[in-house]
Amino acid sequence: MAQVANVGIGGKRRWLILALGLAAQTASCSFLYGIPFLVPSMQRAEGLTLAEAGTVVAAPSLGLLFTLILWGAAADRYGERLVMALGLGVSGLLLVYATVGDHSLGTLFGVFLLAGASTASVNAASGRAVLGWFGPAERGLAMGIRQMAQPLGVGVAAFGLPPLADRWGFQVSLMLPALAAIVVALLVAWLLVDPPRPESEAGKEEKPPSPYRKPALWRVHGASALLVVPQFTVSAFTPVYLVTMHHWTAASAGWFVGAVQILGALGRLVSGYWSDRVGSRLRPMRQLAISSAGAMLLVALGDATWPWLVLLALVLAAVITVSDNGLGFTASAEMAGLAWAGRAMGTQNTGQNIAAALTPPMLGLVIGDSRYALAFCVAAVFPALAVALVPVKDEKTARPTK
């Protein structure tokens, strides 16, 4: 893989490629994670119940889940520029359509479903571009920068969508993620350069065997999915926990979550840089899994003892539980090799999204009215299981030489 990276492109240009990948992922996330901010406006404008609005909100993630692996395979075959520009551009046009005229609930659901399915192209393709243009010594940091897109996208949505919706309605507010997607798609089509493909001695593109014939890559996917549980426990339940158990206002709880998301984004950068320095993605990933389990137990202890401790523990947990995310993506891509990287990252993201979708209802049943400490203890079990699943010993043998 090292022989492929940084061939035929200037050192500064590869940072432009990274910036385009970050912008594309941020535009995608501003839609995927921004729709929930429009629920109050949607309810007022359309007279929807919370359940009906929640169904519409779930549509983009559902579309994403069904197409991640397919887009990854397309990126492997046709290249990153085409896949990213096409998927992101189609998603932007679909959102523009959603802003025009009156639409039934079923139509909105279908449009959001297709837009989510289209924007999924960015998830695997942007990571694949980073993999191809950055060598192993910089790849962890580069992927960490790319993984900052989720909190950045949430921030764009949080600060932009509600004011627009309050003034002009939720349909007009959708122009923000729509225009962002279209503009970035055009920039990607214009400026992005696909990394070179590995070639055999005969000069033909290599078609290596599937990396899924061995268990190491499956174990990385499994461990990453387990590590999503504490991450979404913190993000999903911190606001309601602070409001119901500590009597914070909803606004104060929202600002708290927003602040710790910024810290979490920095945590992803630090973990990526750390993995570059130690020459391993999986050793830091396993150590972060241990820390994640400890942080969730500390949150549970704080809930049962002192308010100041639970707040400190929530900040630590919010940073630690997201810091492994880029490591799992980078390890998946490196172990799969460039020819399989798109499919590997698509599979990685699919498993994580399934775990993310199951976490709130599962732990909601555990919490009931007030059993938060028990739920935090249950969440700690999953990273503890991930510790044993991370295939640290297989990392060097599983990582290809090309």
Coordinates of C-alpha atoms in Angstrom, one line a residue:
M1 CA 0.0 0.0 0.0
A2 CA 2.9 2.4 0.8
Q3 CA 4.1 2.0 -2.8
V4 CA 0.8 3.2 -4.1
A5 CA 0.3 6.3 -1.9
N6 CA 1.5 9.7 -3.1
V7 CA 2.5 8.6 -6.6
G8 CA 2.0 11.1 -9.4
I9 CA 0.6 13.9 -7.3
G10 CA 2.2 16.7 -5.4
G11 CA 2.4 16.7 -1.6
K12 CA 0.3 19.7 -1.2
R13 CA -2.3 18.5 -3.7
R14 CA -3.1 15.4 -1.5
W15 CA -4.2 17.8 1.2
L16 CA -6.7 19.3 -1.2
I17 CA -8.0 15.8 -1.8
L18 CA -8.4 15.4 1.9
A19 CA -10.2 18.8 2.2
L20 CA -12.6 17.7 -0.6
G21 CA -13.3 14.4 1.2
L22 CA -13.9 16.3 4.5
A23 CA -16.2 18.8 2.7
A24 CA -18.2 16.0 1.0
Q25 CA -18.6 14.1 4.2
T26 CA -19.6 17.2 6.1
A27 CA -22.2 18.1 3.5
S28 CA -23.6 14.6 3.7
C29 CA -23.7 14.6 7.5
S30 CA -25.5 18.0 7.6
F31 CA -28.4 16.3 5.9
L32 CA -28.2 12.9 7.5
Y33 CA -28.0 14.2 11.1
G34 CA -29.7 17.5 10.4
I35 CA -33.2 16.3 9.7
P36 CA -34.0 15.7 13.4
F37 CA -33.4 19.4 14.1
L38 CA -36.5 20.0 11.8
V39 CA -38.9 17.8 13.7
P40 CA -40.6 20.7 15.6
S41 CA -41.0 22.7 12.4
M42 CA -42.3 19.7 10.5
Q43 CA -44.9 19.0 13.2
R44 CA -46.1 22.6 13.1
A45 CA -46.3 22.9 9.3
E46 CA -47.7 19.4 8.5
G47 CA -49.6 18.6 11.7
L48 CA -47.6 15.4 12.2
T49 CA -47.5 13.4 15.3
L50 CA -44.0 12.7 16.8
A51 CA -44.2 9.1 15.5
E52 CA -44.9 10.3 12.0
A53 CA -42.1 12.9 12.1
G54 CA -39.8 10.3 13.5
T55 CA -40.6 8.0 10.6
V56 CA -39.6 10.7 8.1
V57 CA -36.4 11.4 10.1
A58 CA -35.4 7.7 10.0
A59 CA -35.7 7.6 6.2
P60 CA -32.2 8.9 5.3
S61 CA -30.4 6.5 7.6
L62 CA -32.4 3.6 6.3
G63 CA -31.5 4.5 2.7
L64 CA -27.8 4.8 3.8
L65 CA -27.9 1.4 5.4
F66 CA -29.1 -0.4 2.3
T67 CA -26.5 1.1 -0.1
L68 CA -23.2 1.6 1.7
I69 CA -21.6 -1.7 0.5
L70 CA -23.0 -1.2 -3.1
W71 CA -21.4 2.3 -3.3
G72 CA -18.2 0.9 -1.8
A73 CA -18.0 -1.7 -4.6
A74 CA -18.7 1.0 -7.2
A75 CA -15.9 3.1 -5.8
D76 CA -13.5 0.1 -6.0
R77 CA -14.5 -0.4 -9.7
Y78 CA -15.2 3.1 -11.1
G79 CA -13.2 5.4 -8.9
E80 CA -13.8 7.9 -6.1
R81 CA -14.5 11.0 -8.1
L82 CA -17.4 9.7 -10.2
V83 CA -19.0 7.9 -7.2
M84 CA -18.7 10.9 -4.8
A85 CA -19.8 13.5 -7.3
L86 CA -22.7 11.4 -8.6
G87 CA -24.1 10.3 -5.3
L88 CA -23.7 13.7 -3.6
G89 CA -25.1 15.6 -6.6
V90 CA -28.2 13.4 -6.8
S91 CA -28.8 13.7 -3.1
G92 CA -28.7 17.5 -3.4
L93 CA -31.1 17.5 -6.3
L94 CA -33.5 15.3 -4.4
L95 CA -33.4 17.8 -1.5
V96 CA -34.1 20.7 -3.9
Y97 CA -37.2 18.8 -5.1
A98 CA -38.3 18.4 -1.5
T99 CA -38.2 22.2 -1.1
V100 CA -40.6 22.8 -4.0
G101 CA -44.4 22.5 -3.7
D102 CA -46.5 20.5 -1.3
H103 CA -45.6 16.9 -0.6
S104 CA -47.4 14.1 1.2
L105 CA -45.8 12.3 4.2
G106 CA -45.1 9.3 1.9
T107 CA -43.4 11.5 -0.7
L108 CA -41.2 13.1 1.8
F109 CA -40.3 9.7 3.2
G110 CA -39.4 8.4 -0.3
V111 CA -37.4 11.5 -1.2
F112 CA -35.4 11.4 2.0
L113 CA -34.9 7.6 1.6
L114 CA -33.4 8.1 -1.9
A115 CA -31.3 11.1 -0.8
G116 CA -29.9 9.0 2.1
A117 CA -29.2 6.2 -0.3
S118 CA -27.4 8.5 -2.7
T119 CA -25.3 10.4 -0.2
A120 CA -24.0 7.1 1.2
S121 CA -21.6 7.2 -1.8
V122 CA -19.4 9.6 0.2
N123 CA -18.9 7.3 3.2
A124 CA -16.7 4.7 1.4
A125 CA -15.4 6.8 -1.5
S126 CA -14.0 9.7 0.5
G127 CA -12.2 7.3 2.9
R128 CA -10.9 5.4 -0.1
A129 CA -9.4 8.5 -1.6
V130 CA -7.6 9.3 1.7
L131 CA -6.3 5.7 1.8
G132 CA -4.9 6.0 -1.7
W133 CA -3.1 9.4 -1.4
F134 CA -1.7 9.2 2.1
G135 CA 1.1 6.8 3.1
P136 CA 1.0 4.8 6.3
A137 CA 3.0 7.4 8.3
E138 CA 0.2 10.0 7.7
R139 CA -2.9 8.0 7.1
G140 CA -4.1 7.8 10.6
L141 CA -4.0 11.6 11.0
A142 CA -5.6 12.1 7.6
M143 CA -8.4 9.7 8.4
G144 CA -8.9 11.4 11.7
I145 CA -9.3 14.7 10.0
R146 CA -11.8 13.1 7.6
Q147 CA -13.7 11.6 10.5
M148 CA -14.3 15.1 12.0
A149 CA -17.0 15.5 9.3
Q150 CA -19.7 14.1 11.5
P151 CA -19.5 16.6 14.3
L152 CA -18.9 19.4 11.8
G153 CA -22.0 18.3 9.9
V154 CA -24.0 18.2 13.0
G155 CA -22.8 21.7 14.0
V156 CA -23.7 23.1 10.6
A157 CA -27.2 21.6 10.9
A158 CA -27.6 22.7 14.5
F159 CA -26.7 26.3 13.9
G160 CA -28.2 26.7 10.4
L161 CA -31.4 24.6 10.1
P162 CA -33.6 25.7 13.1
P163 CA -33.3 29.4 12.4
L164 CA -34.1 28.9 8.7
A165 CA -37.0 26.7 9.5
D166 CA -38.4 29.1 12.1
R167 CA -38.3 32.0 9.5
W168 CA -39.2 30.3 6.2
G169 CA -40.4 26.8 7.1
F170 CA -38.7 23.4 7.2
Q171 CA -38.9 22.9 3.4
V172 CA -37.0 26.1 2.6
S173 CA -34.4 25.2 5.3
L174 CA -33.6 22.0 3.3
M175 CA -31.9 24.3 0.8
L176 CA -28.9 24.5 3.1
P177 CA -27.9 20.9 2.9
A178 CA -29.1 20.7 -0.7
L179 CA -26.9 23.5 -1.9
A180 CA -24.0 22.3 0.2
A181 CA -24.3 18.9 -1.5
I182 CA -24.5 20.3 -5.0
V183 CA -21.6 22.8 -4.6
V184 CA -19.3 20.2 -3.1
A185 CA -20.3 17.6 -5.7
L186 CA -19.3 20.1 -8.5
L187 CA -16.0 20.7 -6.7
V188 CA -15.3 17.0 -6.4
A189 CA -16.0 16.5 -10.1
W190 CA -13.7 19.3 -10.9
L191 CA -10.8 18.9 -8.5
L192 CA -10.7 15.4 -7.1
V193 CA -8.1 13.0 -8.6
D194 CA -8.5 9.3 -8.1
P195 CA -5.5 7.6 -6.6
P196 CA -3.6 5.2 -8.9
R197 CA -4.6 1.6 -8.9
P198 CA -2.0 -1.1 -8.0
E199 CA -0.7 -2.9 -11.1
S200 CA 0.9 -6.3 -11.6
E201 CA 4.2 -6.9 -13.4
A202 CA 2.2 -7.5 -16.6
G203 CA 0.9 -3.9 -16.4
K204 CA -2.7 -4.9 -15.7
E205 CA -4.7 -3.9 -12.7
E206 CA -4.4 -6.5 -9.9
K207 CA -7.5 -8.4 -8.8
P208 CA -6.5 -9.8 -5.4
P209 CA -8.5 -12.4 -3.6
S210 CA -11.2 -11.4 -1.1
P211 CA -9.7 -10.3 2.2
Y212 CA -12.8 -11.7 3.9
R213 CA -11.5 -15.3 3.5
K214 CA -9.7 -14.7 6.7
P215 CA -11.3 -13.7 10.0
A216 CA -9.2 -10.7 10.9
L217 CA -11.2 -8.1 8.9
W218 CA -14.5 -9.5 10.2
R219 CA -13.1 -9.1 13.7
V220 CA -12.3 -5.4 13.1
H221 CA -15.9 -4.8 11.8
G222 CA -17.3 -6.7 14.8
A223 CA -15.2 -4.8 17.3
S224 CA -16.0 -1.4 15.7
A225 CA -19.7 -2.2 15.9
L226 CA -19.4 -3.1 19.6
L227 CA -17.6 0.2 20.2
V228 CA -20.5 2.2 18.7
V229 CA -22.8 1.2 21.6
P230 CA -21.1 3.4 24.3
Q231 CA -20.7 6.2 21.7
F232 CA -24.5 6.3 20.9
T233 CA -25.4 5.7 24.6
V234 CA -23.6 9.0 25.4
S235 CA -24.9 11.0 22.4
A236 CA -28.5 9.7 22.6
F237 CA -29.1 9.8 26.4
T238 CA -27.0 12.6 27.7
P239 CA -29.5 15.4 26.9
V240 CA -32.5 13.6 28.4
Y241 CA -30.4 12.4 31.3
L242 CA -29.3 15.9 32.2
V243 CA -32.9 17.3 31.8
T244 CA -34.7 14.6 33.8
M245 CA -32.2 13.6 36.4
H246 CA -30.3 16.9 37.0
H247 CA -33.1 19.4 36.0
W248 CA -31.1 21.2 33.3
T249 CA -32.9 23.1 30.6
A250 CA -33.1 21.6 27.2
A251 CA -31.0 24.4 25.8
S252 CA -28.2 23.9 28.4
A253 CA -28.1 20.2 27.8
G254 CA -27.9 20.9 24.0
W255 CA -24.9 23.3 24.5
F256 CA -23.2 20.7 26.7
V257 CA -23.6 18.0 24.1
G258 CA -22.4 20.4 21.4
A259 CA -19.3 21.4 23.3
V260 CA -18.3 17.8 24.0
Q261 CA -18.8 16.9 20.4
I262 CA -16.0 19.4 19.5
L263 CA -13.8 17.7 22.0
G264 CA -14.7 14.4 20.5
A265 CA -13.6 15.6 17.1
L266 CA -10.3 16.6 18.5
G267 CA -10.1 13.2 20.1
R268 CA -10.3 11.6 16.6
L269 CA -7.4 13.7 15.5
V270 CA -5.3 12.7 18.4
S271 CA -6.0 9.0 18.1
G272 CA -5.2 9.1 14.4
Y273 CA -1.9 10.9 15.1
W274 CA -1.2 8.4 17.8
S275 CA -1.7 5.4 15.5
D276 CA 0.7 6.9 13.0
R277 CA 3.4 7.3 15.6
V278 CA 3.1 3.8 17.0
G279 CA 2.7 2.2 13.5
S280 CA -0.5 0.5 14.4
R281 CA -4.3 1.1 14.2
L282 CA -5.4 -1.8 16.3
R283 CA -3.3 -1.4 19.4
P284 CA -4.6 2.1 20.1
M285 CA -8.1 0.8 19.2
R286 CA -7.9 -1.9 21.8
Q287 CA -6.5 0.5 24.4
L288 CA -9.4 2.9 23.6
A289 CA -11.8 0.1 24.0
I290 CA -10.5 -0.6 27.5
S291 CA -10.8 3.2 28.3
S292 CA -14.3 3.3 26.9
A293 CA -15.4 0.5 29.2
G294 CA -13.8 2.3 32.1
A295 CA -15.4 5.6 31.2
M296 CA -18.9 4.1 31.1
L297 CA -18.4 2.5 34.5
L298 CA -17.2 5.9 35.8
V299 CA -20.4 7.5 34.4
A300 CA -22.5 4.9 36.3
L301 CA -20.5 5.5 39.5
G302 CA -21.0 9.3 39.1
D303 CA -24.8 8.8 38.6
A304 CA -24.9 6.9 41.9
T305 CA -22.7 9.3 43.8
W306 CA -21.9 12.9 43.0
P307 CA -23.2 15.2 40.3
W308 CA -19.8 16.7 39.6
L309 CA -18.4 13.2 39.0
V310 CA -21.0 12.3 36.5
L311 CA -20.5 15.5 34.5
L312 CA -16.8 14.9 34.3
A313 CA -17.3 11.3 33.4
L314 CA -19.7 12.2 30.6
V315 CA -17.2 14.6 29.1
L316 CA -14.5 11.8 29.2
A317 CA -16.9 9.3 27.8
A318 CA -18.0 11.6 25.0
V319 CA -14.4 12.0 23.9
I320 CA -13.1 8.5 24.4
T321 CA -16.0 6.6 22.9
V322 CA -15.7 8.4 19.5
S323 CA -11.9 8.5 19.3
D324 CA -11.6 4.9 17.9
N325 CA -13.9 5.6 15.0
G326 CA -11.2 6.6 12.5
L327 CA -8.9 3.8 13.6
G328 CA -11.5 1.1 12.7
F329 CA -12.0 2.7 9.2
T330 CA -8.3 3.0 8.6
A331 CA -7.6 -0.6 9.7
S332 CA -10.4 -2.0 7.6
A333 CA -9.1 -0.2 4.5
E334 CA -5.5 -1.1 5.0
M335 CA -6.2 -4.7 5.8
A336 CA -8.5 -5.0 2.7
G337 CA -6.1 -3.4 0.3
L338 CA -6.9 -0.6 -2.2
A339 CA -8.8 -3.0 -4.5
W340 CA -11.2 -3.9 -1.8
A341 CA -11.1 -0.8 0.4
G342 CA -14.5 0.7 -0.8
R343 CA -16.4 -2.5 0.0
A344 CA -14.5 -2.9 3.3
M345 CA -15.3 0.6 4.5
G346 CA -18.9 0.1 3.3
T347 CA -19.2 -3.1 5.3
Q348 CA -17.6 -1.3 8.3
N349 CA -20.0 1.5 8.2
T350 CA -23.0 -0.8 7.7
G351 CA -22.2 -2.7 10.9
Q352 CA -21.7 0.5 12.8
N353 CA -25.0 2.0 11.6
I354 CA -26.9 -1.2 12.6
A355 CA -25.4 -1.0 16.1
A356 CA -26.2 2.8 16.3
A357 CA -29.8 2.1 15.3
L358 CA -30.3 -0.6 17.9
T359 CA -28.6 1.2 20.8
P360 CA -31.3 3.7 21.8
P361 CA -34.3 1.3 21.9
M362 CA -32.2 -1.4 23.6
L363 CA -30.9 0.8 26.4
G364 CA -34.2 2.7 26.6
L365 CA -35.7 -0.6 27.8
V366 CA -33.0 -0.9 30.4
I367 CA -33.4 2.6 31.6
G368 CA -37.1 2.6 32.0
D369 CA -37.9 5.6 34.2
S370 CA -34.6 6.1 36.0
R371 CA -32.2 3.2 35.8
Y372 CA -29.4 5.2 34.1
A373 CA -26.6 3.7 36.2
L374 CA -27.6 0.2 35.1
A375 CA -27.8 1.2 31.5
F376 CA -24.3 2.8 31.6
C377 CA -23.0 -0.5 33.2
V378 CA -24.6 -2.5 30.4
A379 CA -23.0 -0.1 27.8
A380 CA -19.6 -0.8 29.3
V381 CA -20.0 -4.5 28.5
F382 CA -19.8 -3.9 24.7
P383 CA -16.3 -2.2 24.6
A384 CA -15.1 -4.9 27.1
L385 CA -16.1 -7.5 24.5
A386 CA -14.4 -5.5 21.8
V387 CA -11.1 -5.7 23.7
A388 CA -11.0 -9.5 23.0
L389 CA -12.2 -9.1 19.5
V390 CA -9.7 -6.6 18.1
P391 CA -7.2 -8.7 16.1
V392 CA -4.0 -6.9 17.1
K393 CA -1.8 -10.0 16.4
D394 CA -3.1 -10.3 12.9
E395 CA -2.5 -6.6 11.9
K396 CA 0.9 -6.9 10.3
T397 CA 0.1 -10.2 8.5
A398 CA -3.3 -9.0 7.4
R399 CA -2.0 -5.6 6.0
P400 CA -1.1 -6.1 2.3
T401 CA 2.3 -5.1 0.9
K402 CA 0.7 -3.3 -2.1

